[in-house]
PDB file of C-alpha atoms in Angstrom:
ATOM      1  CA  UNK A  27      15.306  -5.307  -2.004  1.00 92.00           C
ATOM      2  CA  UNK A  28      11.776  -6.623  -2.249  1.00 95.00           C
ATOM      3  CA  UNK A  29       8.517  -4.705  -2.592  1.00 95.00           C
ATOM      4  CA  UNK A  30       5.316  -5.708  -0.878  1.00 95.00           C
ATOM      5  CA  UNK A  31       1.873  -4.211  -1.359  1.00 97.00           C
ATOM      6  CA  UNK A  32      -0.615  -4.717   1.457  1.00 97.00           C
ATOM      7  CA  UNK A  33      -4.251  -4.056   2.314  1.00 97.00           C
ATOM      8  CA  UNK A  34      -5.332  -3.786   5.926  1.00 98.00           C
ATOM      9  CA  UNK A  35      -8.826  -3.540   7.382  1.00 97.00           C
ATOM     10  CA  UNK A  36      -8.034  -0.146   8.935  1.00 97.00           C
ATOM     11  CA  UNK A  37      -5.364   2.456   9.633  1.00 97.00           C
ATOM     12  CA  UNK A  38      -5.131   1.121  13.179  1.00 97.00           C
ATOM     13  CA  UNK A  39      -4.449  -2.425  11.973  1.00 97.00           C
ATOM     14  CA  UNK A  40      -1.755  -1.164   9.585  1.00 97.00           C
ATOM     15  CA  UNK A  41      -0.115   0.917  12.302  1.00 96.00           C
ATOM     16  CA  UNK A  42      -0.116  -2.049  14.678  1.00 95.00           C
ATOM     17  CA  UNK A  43       1.748  -4.223  12.146  1.00 95.00           C
ATOM     18  CA  UNK A  44       4.192  -1.416  11.341  1.00 95.00           C
ATOM     19  CA  UNK A  45       4.901  -0.736  15.025  1.00 94.00           C
ATOM     20  CA  UNK A  46       5.461  -4.472  15.632  1.00 93.00           C
ATOM     21  CA  UNK A  47       8.410  -4.299  13.224  1.00 93.00           C
ATOM     22  CA  UNK A  48      10.240  -2.199  15.818  1.00 86.00           C
ATOM     23  CA  UNK A  49      13.298  -0.336  14.616  1.00 81.00           C
ATOM     24  CA  UNK A  50      13.678  -1.192  10.986  1.00 79.00           C
ATOM     25  CA  UNK A  51      15.515  -0.216   7.837  1.00 90.00           C
ATOM     26  CA  UNK A  52      12.523  -0.703   5.550  1.00 94.00           C
ATOM     27  CA  UNK A  53      10.795   2.094   3.644  1.00 94.00           C
ATOM     28  CA  UNK A  54       7.096   2.180   4.497  1.00 96.00           C
ATOM     29  CA  UNK A  55       4.577   4.287   2.602  1.00 96.00           C
ATOM     30  CA  UNK A  56       1.067   4.632   4.006  1.00 97.00           C
ATOM     31  CA  UNK A  57      -1.203   5.115   0.991  1.00 96.00           C
ATOM     32  CA  UNK A  58      -4.491   5.104   2.875  1.00 97.00           C
ATOM     33  CA  UNK A  59      -7.804   4.315   1.220  1.00 97.00           C
ATOM     34  CA  UNK A  60      -6.876   4.540  -2.451  1.00 95.00           C
ATOM     35  CA  UNK A  61      -9.191   5.913  -5.135  1.00 95.00           C
ATOM     36  CA  UNK A  62     -10.868   3.119  -7.085  1.00 94.00           C
ATOM     37  CA  UNK A  63     -12.978   5.384  -9.280  1.00 95.00           C
ATOM     38  CA  UNK A  64     -12.282   9.064  -9.904  1.00 96.00           C
ATOM     39  CA  UNK A  65     -14.865  11.641  -8.904  1.00 96.00           C
ATOM     40  CA  UNK A  66     -16.363  14.243 -11.188  1.00 97.00           C
ATOM     41  CA  UNK A  67     -15.898  17.993 -10.766  1.00 97.00           C
ATOM     42  CA  UNK A  68     -17.404  21.045 -12.420  1.00 96.00           C
ATOM     43  CA  UNK A  69     -15.444  23.868 -14.075  1.00 96.00           C
ATOM     44  CA  UNK A  70     -14.973  25.595 -10.709  1.00 96.00           C
ATOM     45  CA  UNK A  71     -13.586  22.467  -9.065  1.00 95.00           C
ATOM     46  CA  UNK A  72     -16.697  21.675  -7.050  1.00 96.00           C
ATOM     47  CA  UNK A  73     -17.351  17.998  -6.518  1.00 96.00           C
ATOM     48  CA  UNK A  74     -20.304  16.731  -8.568  1.00 97.00           C
ATOM     49  CA  UNK A  75     -19.766  13.002  -7.978  1.00 97.00           C
ATOM     50  CA  UNK A  76     -17.603  11.821  -5.089  1.00 96.00           C
ATOM     51  CA  UNK A  77     -14.728   9.465  -5.861  1.00 97.00           C
ATOM     52  CA  UNK A  78     -15.083   5.830  -4.811  1.00 97.00           C
ATOM     53  CA  UNK A  79     -12.472   4.855  -2.226  1.00 97.00           C
ATOM     54  CA  UNK A  80     -11.314   1.397  -1.246  1.00 96.00           C
ATOM     55  CA  UNK A  81     -12.571   0.156   2.100  1.00 97.00           C
ATOM     56  CA  UNK A  82      -9.064  -1.221   2.748  1.00 97.00           C
ATOM     57  CA  UNK A  83      -6.075   0.782   4.038  1.00 98.00           C
ATOM     58  CA  UNK A  84      -3.125   0.330   1.657  1.00 97.00           C
ATOM     59  CA  UNK A  85       0.566   0.251   2.547  1.00 97.00           C
ATOM     60  CA  UNK A  86       3.599  -0.266   0.288  1.00 96.00           C
ATOM     61  CA  UNK A  87       6.886  -1.470   1.761  1.00 96.00           C
ATOM     62  CA  UNK A  88      10.369  -1.581   0.271  1.00 96.00           C
ATOM     63  CA  UNK A  89      11.847  -4.399   2.348  1.00 96.00           C
ATOM     64  CA  UNK A  90      15.603  -4.458   2.947  1.00 93.00           C
ATOM     65  CA  UNK A  91      17.511  -7.653   3.696  1.00 91.00           C
ATOM     66  CA  UNK A  92      14.591 -10.100   3.818  1.00 92.00           C
ATOM     67  CA  UNK A  93      13.224 -12.537   1.245  1.00 90.00           C
ATOM     68  CA  UNK A  94       9.796 -13.283   2.714  1.00 92.00           C
ATOM     69  CA  UNK A  95       7.043 -11.390   4.511  1.00 94.00           C
ATOM     70  CA  UNK A  96       7.574 -10.726   8.213  1.00 93.00           C
ATOM     71  CA  UNK A  97       5.237 -12.549  10.594  1.00 91.00           C
ATOM     72  CA  UNK A  98       1.615 -11.543  10.051  1.00 92.00           C
ATOM     73  CA  UNK A  99       2.186  -9.611   6.807  1.00 97.00           C
ATOM     74  CA  UNK A 100       1.650 -12.385   4.227  1.00 96.00           C
ATOM     75  CA  UNK A 101      -2.100 -12.574   4.868  1.00 97.00           C
ATOM     76  CA  UNK A 102      -2.415  -8.847   4.069  1.00 97.00           C
ATOM     77  CA  UNK A 103      -0.279  -9.032   0.926  1.00 96.00           C
ATOM     78  CA  UNK A 104      -1.878  -8.342  -2.452  1.00 96.00           C
ATOM     79  CA  UNK A 105      -0.577  -9.186  -5.897  1.00 93.00           C
ATOM     80  CA  UNK A 106      -1.355  -6.755  -8.699  1.00 93.00           C
ATOM     81  CA  UNK A 107      -0.551  -6.949 -12.396  1.00 91.00           C
ATOM     82  CA  UNK A 108       0.700  -3.348 -12.703  1.00 91.00           C
ATOM     83  CA  UNK A 109       3.031  -1.103 -10.753  1.00 91.00           C
ATOM     84  CA  UNK A 110       0.017   0.230  -8.825  1.00 90.00           C
ATOM     85  CA  UNK A 111      -0.822   3.758  -7.703  1.00 90.00           C
ATOM     86  CA  UNK A 112       2.540   4.160  -5.979  1.00 92.00           C
ATOM     87  CA  UNK A 113       6.072   3.209  -6.873  1.00 91.00           C
ATOM     88  CA  UNK A 114       9.522   3.459  -5.348  1.00 94.00           C
ATOM     89  CA  UNK A 115      11.692   5.592  -7.647  1.00 91.00           C
ATOM     90  CA  UNK A 116      13.650   3.401 -10.027  1.00 88.00           C
ATOM     91  CA  UNK A 117      12.565   0.095  -8.428  1.00 93.00           C
ATOM     92  CA  UNK A 118      10.039  -1.993 -10.353  1.00 94.00           C
ATOM     93  CA  UNK A 119       7.372  -3.706  -8.259  1.00 94.00           C
ATOM     94  CA  UNK A 120       6.892  -6.361 -10.953  1.00 93.00           C
ATOM     95  CA  UNK A 121      10.598  -7.232 -10.969  1.00 94.00           C
ATOM     96  CA  UNK A 122      11.045  -7.069  -7.179  1.00 93.00           C
ATOM     97  CA  UNK A 123       7.745  -8.191  -5.686  1.00 93.00           C
ATOM     98  CA  UNK A 124       7.884 -10.115  -2.449  1.00 91.00           C
TER      99      UNK A 124
END
């Protein structure tokens, strides 16, 4: 198993790459535009300052049976120094990154 973290320009671009995989055994998690900076809220839960979202659409993939990115995925791959905002239960990104 290998884990890849990816940033696409849009949801549509991410979906196009995912659909191009055809039938697959990989686990794909669409994270969307992740929060870069938390918003602020008052005591009643009303938004005071909106959160800052990434302009990129994020996707995490737990790849099965491959050792390198499928065609067209490497250019969207990111490398982070932590486990990130999402993880696959019991599988370390740092120990299994693509």
